[in-house]
CSV table of C-alpha atoms in Angstrom, one decimal:
chain,number,residue,atom,x,y,z
A,173,UNK,CA,-37.3,51.8,0.2
A,174,UNK,CA,-35.7,51.2,3.7
A,175,UNK,CA,-31.9,51.1,3.9
A,176,UNK,CA,-29.5,50.4,6.8
A,177,UNK,CA,-26.3,52.4,7.3
A,178,UNK,CA,-23.7,51.0,9.7
A,179,UNK,CA,-20.6,53.2,10.2
A,180,UNK,CA,-18.8,54.1,13.3
A,181,UNK,CA,-17.5,57.3,11.8
A,182,UNK,CA,-20.2,59.9,12.9
A,183,UNK,CA,-19.3,62.4,10.1
A,184,UNK,CA,-19.5,59.8,7.4
A,185,UNK,CA,-22.7,58.4,8.9
A,186,UNK,CA,-24.4,61.8,9.1
A,187,UNK,CA,-23.4,62.6,5.5
A,188,UNK,CA,-24.9,59.3,4.3
A,189,UNK,CA,-28.1,59.9,6.3
A,190,UNK,CA,-28.6,63.3,4.8
A,191,UNK,CA,-28.0,62.1,1.2
A,192,UNK,CA,-30.2,59.0,1.5
A,193,UNK,CA,-33.1,60.9,3.1
A,194,UNK,CA,-32.8,63.5,0.3
A,195,UNK,CA,-33.0,60.7,-2.3
A,196,UNK,CA,-36.2,59.3,-0.7
A,197,UNK,CA,-34.9,56.4,1.3
A,198,UNK,CA,-36.2,55.5,4.7
A,199,UNK,CA,-32.9,55.4,6.7
A,200,UNK,CA,-32.0,53.2,9.7
A,201,UNK,CA,-28.6,54.2,11.1
A,202,UNK,CA,-26.4,52.4,13.6
A,203,UNK,CA,-22.8,53.0,14.7
A,204,UNK,CA,-21.4,49.5,15.1
A,205,UNK,CA,-21.5,46.0,13.6
A,206,UNK,CA,-23.4,44.2,16.3
A,207,UNK,CA,-26.3,46.7,16.1
A,208,UNK,CA,-26.2,46.3,12.3
A,209,UNK,CA,-26.4,42.5,12.7
A,210,UNK,CA,-29.4,42.8,15.1
A,211,UNK,CA,-31.2,45.1,12.7
A,212,UNK,CA,-30.7,42.6,9.9
A,213,UNK,CA,-32.2,39.8,12.0
A,214,UNK,CA,-35.5,41.6,12.4
A,215,UNK,CA,-38.5,40.2,10.5
A,216,UNK,CA,-38.9,43.3,8.4
A,217,UNK,CA,-35.2,43.9,7.9
A,218,UNK,CA,-34.0,46.5,5.3
A,219,UNK,CA,-33.2,44.9,1.9
A,220,UNK,CA,-30.5,47.4,1.1
A,221,UNK,CA,-27.5,48.1,3.4
A,222,UNK,CA,-24.3,50.1,3.4
A,223,UNK,CA,-21.7,48.6,5.8
A,224,UNK,CA,-18.4,50.2,6.8
A,225,UNK,CA,-15.7,47.6,6.5
A,226,UNK,CA,-13.9,48.5,9.8
A,227,UNK,CA,-16.3,48.7,12.8
A,228,UNK,CA,-16.2,47.7,16.4
A,229,UNK,CA,-18.0,44.5,17.5
A,230,UNK,CA,-18.4,43.0,14.0
A,231,UNK,CA,-16.8,44.4,10.9
A,232,UNK,CA,-18.6,44.7,7.6
A,233,UNK,CA,-17.0,41.7,5.9
A,234,UNK,CA,-18.0,39.5,8.9
A,235,UNK,CA,-21.6,40.7,8.7
A,236,UNK,CA,-21.6,39.8,5.0
A,237,UNK,CA,-20.2,36.3,5.7
A,238,UNK,CA,-22.8,35.7,8.4
A,239,UNK,CA,-25.7,36.9,6.2
A,240,UNK,CA,-24.7,34.6,3.3
A,241,UNK,CA,-24.3,31.6,5.6
A,242,UNK,CA,-27.6,32.1,7.3
A,243,UNK,CA,-29.7,32.3,4.1
A,244,UNK,CA,-32.5,33.5,6.3
A,245,UNK,CA,-35.4,35.5,4.9
A,246,UNK,CA,-35.3,37.7,1.8
A,247,UNK,CA,-32.0,38.6,0.1
A,248,UNK,CA,-30.1,41.6,1.5
A,249,UNK,CA,-28.0,43.7,-1.0
A,250,UNK,CA,-24.8,44.8,0.7
A,251,UNK,CA,-22.6,47.7,-0.4
A,252,UNK,CA,-19.3,47.7,1.5
A,253,UNK,CA,-17.9,51.1,2.2
A,254,UNK,CA,-14.2,51.0,2.7
A,255,UNK,CA,-10.9,52.9,2.6
A,256,UNK,CA,-9.4,49.6,1.5
A,257,UNK,CA,-9.3,49.9,-2.2
A,258,UNK,CA,-6.5,47.5,-3.2
A,259,UNK,CA,-7.4,44.7,-5.5
A,260,UNK,CA,-6.9,42.0,-2.8
A,261,UNK,CA,-9.1,43.9,-0.3
A,262,UNK,CA,-11.9,44.3,-2.9
A,263,UNK,CA,-11.7,40.6,-3.8
A,264,UNK,CA,-11.8,39.7,0.0
A,265,UNK,CA,-14.9,41.8,0.5
A,266,UNK,CA,-16.7,40.4,-2.5
A,267,UNK,CA,-15.8,36.8,-1.5
A,268,UNK,CA,-17.2,37.5,2.0
A,269,UNK,CA,-20.6,38.2,0.4
A,270,UNK,CA,-20.7,41.9,-0.5
A,271,UNK,CA,-22.5,42.7,-3.7
A,272,UNK,CA,-20.6,46.0,-4.3
A,273,UNK,CA,-18.1,48.3,-2.8
A,274,UNK,CA,-17.3,52.0,-2.7
A,275,UNK,CA,-14.1,53.6,-1.6
A,276,UNK,CA,-13.9,56.3,1.1
A,277,UNK,CA,-14.3,59.2,0.7
A,278,UNK,CA,-17.2,58.4,-1.6
A,279,UNK,CA,-18.7,60.4,-4.5
A,280,UNK,CA,-22.4,61.1,-4.0
A,281,UNK,CA,-23.4,60.5,-7.6
A,282,UNK,CA,-21.5,57.2,-7.8
A,283,UNK,CA,-23.2,56.1,-4.6
A,284,UNK,CA,-26.6,57.1,-6.0
A,285,UNK,CA,-26.2,55.0,-9.2
A,286,UNK,CA,-24.8,52.0,-7.3
A,287,UNK,CA,-27.7,52.0,-5.0
A,288,UNK,CA,-30.1,52.2,-7.9
A,289,UNK,CA,-28.4,49.1,-9.4
A,290,UNK,CA,-28.8,47.5,-6.0
A,291,UNK,CA,-32.5,48.3,-5.8
A,292,UNK,CA,-33.0,46.8,-9.3
A,293,UNK,CA,-31.5,43.5,-8.1
A,294,UNK,CA,-33.5,43.5,-4.9
A,295,UNK,CA,-36.7,44.1,-6.8
A,296,UNK,CA,-35.9,41.3,-9.3
A,297,UNK,CA,-35.1,38.9,-6.5
A,298,UNK,CA,-38.4,39.8,-4.8
A,299,UNK,CA,-40.3,39.2,-8.0
A,300,UNK,CA,-38.6,35.8,-8.4
A,301,UNK,CA,-39.2,34.9,-4.8
A,302,UNK,CA,-42.9,35.7,-5.2
A,303,UNK,CA,-43.1,33.7,-8.4
A,304,UNK,CA,-41.5,30.7,-6.7
A,305,UNK,CA,-43.7,30.8,-3.6
A,306,UNK,CA,-47.1,32.2,-4.7
A,307,UNK,CA,-49.9,30.8,-6.8
A,308,UNK,CA,-50.1,32.7,-10.0
A,309,UNK,CA,-53.9,32.6,-10.2
A,310,UNK,CA,-55.0,33.6,-6.7
A,311,UNK,CA,-51.9,35.3,-5.3
A,312,UNK,CA,-52.1,33.0,-2.2
A,313,UNK,CA,-49.0,31.0,-1.2
A,314,UNK,CA,-48.5,27.9,-3.3
A,315,UNK,CA,-48.7,24.3,-2.1
A,316,UNK,CA,-45.0,24.0,-1.2
A,317,UNK,CA,-44.8,27.3,0.6
A,318,UNK,CA,-48.0,26.8,2.7
A,319,UNK,CA,-46.8,23.3,3.8
A,320,UNK,CA,-43.5,24.8,4.8
A,321,UNK,CA,-45.3,27.4,6.9
A,322,UNK,CA,-47.5,24.8,8.6
A,323,UNK,CA,-44.4,22.8,9.5
A,324,UNK,CA,-42.7,25.9,10.9
A,325,UNK,CA,-45.7,26.9,13.0
A,326,UNK,CA,-46.2,23.4,14.3
A,327,UNK,CA,-42.6,23.4,15.5
A,328,UNK,CA,-42.9,26.8,17.0
A,329,UNK,CA,-46.2,25.8,18.8
A,330,UNK,CA,-44.5,22.8,20.3
A,331,UNK,CA,-41.4,24.8,21.3
A,332,UNK,CA,-43.3,27.6,22.9
A,333,UNK,CA,-46.1,25.6,24.4
A,334,UNK,CA,-48.9,27.3,22.4
A,335,UNK,CA,-51.7,26.1,20.2
A,336,UNK,CA,-51.8,26.4,16.4
A,337,UNK,CA,-54.5,25.7,13.9
A,338,UNK,CA,-55.1,24.7,10.3
A,339,UNK,CA,-58.2,25.0,8.2
A,340,UNK,CA,-58.5,22.9,5.0
A,341,UNK,CA,-61.2,24.2,2.7
A,342,UNK,CA,-62.8,23.1,-0.6
A,343,UNK,CA,-65.2,25.0,-2.8
A,344,UNK,CA,-68.4,23.0,-3.1
A,345,UNK,CA,-69.5,21.7,-6.5
A,346,UNK,CA,-66.7,23.6,-8.2
A,347,UNK,CA,-66.6,21.1,-11.1
A,348,UNK,CA,-70.1,22.2,-11.9
A,349,UNK,CA,-69.0,25.8,-12.1
A,350,UNK,CA,-66.3,24.9,-14.7
A,351,UNK,CA,-68.6,22.6,-16.6
A,352,UNK,CA,-71.4,25.1,-16.7
A,353,UNK,CA,-69.6,28.4,-17.2
A,354,UNK,CA,-66.1,27.5,-18.4
A,355,UNK,CA,-62.7,27.5,-16.8
A,356,UNK,CA,-62.2,31.2,-17.1
A,357,UNK,CA,-65.2,31.8,-15.0
A,358,UNK,CA,-64.0,29.1,-12.6
A,359,UNK,CA,-60.7,31.0,-12.3
A,360,UNK,CA,-62.6,34.2,-11.5
A,361,UNK,CA,-64.4,32.4,-8.7
A,362,UNK,CA,-61.2,31.1,-7.3
A,363,UNK,CA,-59.6,34.6,-7.4
A,364,UNK,CA,-62.5,36.2,-5.7
A,365,UNK,CA,-62.6,33.4,-3.0
A,366,UNK,CA,-59.0,34.0,-2.2
A,367,UNK,CA,-59.5,37.8,-2.0
A,368,UNK,CA,-62.5,37.5,0.3
A,369,UNK,CA,-60.8,35.0,2.6
A,370,UNK,CA,-57.7,37.3,2.8
A,371,UNK,CA,-59.9,40.1,4.0
A,372,UNK,CA,-61.3,38.0,6.8
A,373,UNK,CA,-58.1,36.5,8.1
A,374,UNK,CA,-56.0,38.0,10.9
A,375,UNK,CA,-52.6,39.6,10.0
A,376,UNK,CA,-50.7,36.6,11.4
A,377,UNK,CA,-52.8,34.0,9.4
A,378,UNK,CA,-51.5,32.5,6.2
A,379,UNK,CA,-53.6,31.5,3.2
A,380,UNK,CA,-52.3,29.0,0.6
A,381,UNK,CA,-53.8,27.3,-2.4
A,382,UNK,CA,-53.5,23.6,-1.5
A,383,UNK,CA,-54.5,22.4,-5.0
A,384,UNK,CA,-57.3,22.8,-7.4
A,385,UNK,CA,-60.2,24.4,-5.5
A,386,UNK,CA,-58.8,23.6,-2.1
A,387,UNK,CA,-57.2,26.2,0.2
A,388,UNK,CA,-55.3,25.8,3.4
A,389,UNK,CA,-55.0,28.4,6.2
A,390,UNK,CA,-52.4,28.2,8.9
A,391,UNK,CA,-53.5,29.9,12.2
A,392,UNK,CA,-50.4,30.6,14.3
A,393,UNK,CA,-51.1,30.7,18.1
A,394,UNK,CA,-54.9,30.3,17.6
A,395,UNK,CA,-57.1,28.8,20.3
A,396,UNK,CA,-60.0,26.4,19.5
A,397,UNK,CA,-62.8,28.9,19.9
A,398,UNK,CA,-61.1,31.6,17.9
A,399,UNK,CA,-60.4,29.1,15.1
A,400,UNK,CA,-64.0,28.0,15.0
A,401,UNK,CA,-65.2,31.6,14.8
A,402,UNK,CA,-62.7,32.4,12.1
A,403,UNK,CA,-63.7,29.3,10.1
A,404,UNK,CA,-67.3,30.4,10.3
A,405,UNK,CA,-66.4,33.9,9.0
A,406,UNK,CA,-64.6,32.2,6.1
A,407,UNK,CA,-67.6,30.1,5.3
A,408,UNK,CA,-69.9,33.2,5.4
A,409,UNK,CA,-67.6,35.4,3.3
A,410,UNK,CA,-67.9,32.9,0.4
A,411,UNK,CA,-71.6,32.1,0.8
A,412,UNK,CA,-72.7,35.7,1.4
A,413,UNK,CA,-72.7,37.1,-2.2
A,414,UNK,CA,-72.5,35.6,-5.7
A,415,UNK,CA,-69.3,36.3,-7.6
A,416,UNK,CA,-69.8,38.7,-10.5
A,417,UNK,CA,-68.2,37.3,-13.7
A,418,UNK,CA,-68.4,37.9,-17.4
A,419,UNK,CA,-70.9,35.0,-17.5
A,420,UNK,CA,-73.1,36.5,-14.9
A,421,UNK,CA,-73.3,36.1,-11.1
A,422,UNK,CA,-72.1,32.7,-9.8
A,423,UNK,CA,-73.0,31.5,-6.3
A,424,UNK,CA,-70.6,29.4,-4.3
A,425,UNK,CA,-70.2,27.8,-0.9
A,426,UNK,CA,-67.3,26.2,0.9
A,427,UNK,CA,-66.8,23.3,3.3
A,428,UNK,CA,-64.1,23.5,6.0
A,429,UNK,CA,-62.2,21.1,8.2
A,430,UNK,CA,-60.5,22.7,11.3
A,431,UNK,CA,-57.7,21.2,13.4
A,432,UNK,CA,-56.3,22.8,16.5
A,433,UNK,CA,-53.2,21.3,18.3
A,434,UNK,CA,-53.1,21.2,22.1
A,435,UNK,CA,-50.8,23.6,23.8
A,436,UNK,CA,-47.3,22.3,23.2
A,437,UNK,CA,-48.6,19.1,21.5
A,438,UNK,CA,-46.3,17.4,19.1
A,439,UNK,CA,-48.1,16.9,15.8
A,440,UNK,CA,-46.6,16.6,12.4
A,441,UNK,CA,-47.7,18.0,9.1
A,442,UNK,CA,-49.0,14.7,7.8
A,443,UNK,CA,-51.2,14.1,10.9
A,444,UNK,CA,-52.6,17.6,10.9
A,445,UNK,CA,-53.5,17.4,7.2
A,446,UNK,CA,-55.0,13.9,7.6
A,447,UNK,CA,-57.2,15.2,10.5
A,448,UNK,CA,-58.2,18.3,8.5
A,449,UNK,CA,-59.0,16.2,5.5
A,450,UNK,CA,-61.3,13.9,7.6
A,451,UNK,CA,-63.1,16.9,9.0
A,452,UNK,CA,-63.5,18.4,5.5
A,453,UNK,CA,-65.0,15.3,4.1
A,454,UNK,CA,-67.3,15.0,7.1
A,455,UNK,CA,-68.5,18.5,6.2
A,456,UNK,CA,-69.1,17.3,2.6
A,457,UNK,CA,-71.1,14.3,3.9
A,458,UNK,CA,-73.2,16.4,6.2
A,459,UNK,CA,-74.4,18.4,3.2
A,460,UNK,CA,-71.6,20.9,2.4
A,461,UNK,CA,-71.4,24.6,3.4
A,462,UNK,CA,-70.3,23.3,6.8
A,463,UNK,CA,-67.5,23.8,9.3
A,464,UNK,CA,-66.3,20.7,11.1
A,465,UNK,CA,-63.8,20.8,13.9
A,466,UNK,CA,-61.6,18.0,15.1
A,467,UNK,CA,-61.6,17.9,18.9
A,468,UNK,CA,-59.4,15.0,20.1
A,469,UNK,CA,-60.6,11.9,18.2
A,470,UNK,CA,-64.1,13.4,17.5
A,471,UNK,CA,-65.4,15.3,14.5
A,472,UNK,CA,-67.9,17.9,15.5
A,473,UNK,CA,-70.2,19.9,13.1
A,474,UNK,CA,-69.9,23.3,14.6
A,475,UNK,CA,-71.7,25.5,12.0
A,476,UNK,CA,-73.6,25.1,8.8
A,477,UNK,CA,-75.6,27.1,6.3
A,478,UNK,CA,-78.0,26.2,3.6
A,479,UNK,CA,-76.6,24.1,0.8
């Protein structure tokens, strides 16, 4: 696990680095509060941090306060390292947002067990976060989370003057799969579909289960031609091979509706979803196993396979 150390005392910092590396942590070390704050603002910020209370730029308690006020990203567990060990000081540090404290000079074994407790809390918080934001069956983001991500990417696209895309997908004749083979087999088909699509997507793309047999993909910073090509790869990855289940092999296809915003275009979530839904149902009307792309006010069948 990655851990951030922020301490302006070089001797203390080096001792911490040596101990934490020995215990198997990946250590990021900085010497003042501003550098610590910058490290904690990164997308892949450490989830455990040891902050010295008294530091130049920004002290440990102020970093705690800012972290708790921002509520941005995953929870960061903070152990405040301090020579202030009076009851009032400890209360002030905890009220600022620290999760634990340790007096200087610190005992290595005490630090080790406190960090273990911190890691348990971080792991539990992560499990709860995944449970709240992910679909239990497929592992994709759930409806609420994928809509939030679409909203965030549309706002970013408008702000930065770039395009963004959304692909709404529906497994064809899925009710027949459930009726013929049973819901457990239907669940297996959904899981396999999500896994195949995840392998096709770019690292920046986000897959969510929109509901039932529908999936939504958000394509940050994606141009029209790239989105069309990606949608076709998604179509092929579902149609290419039957899904092996306990009831035998089950064939499946998917219909897709693609929407791309113009560069810097203001478009809300409701409008994007409405356009994607229209494109999806045009794909259904055209015979399924199709990709339909919205270009302006037109719906264009770009690619299709055999139904």
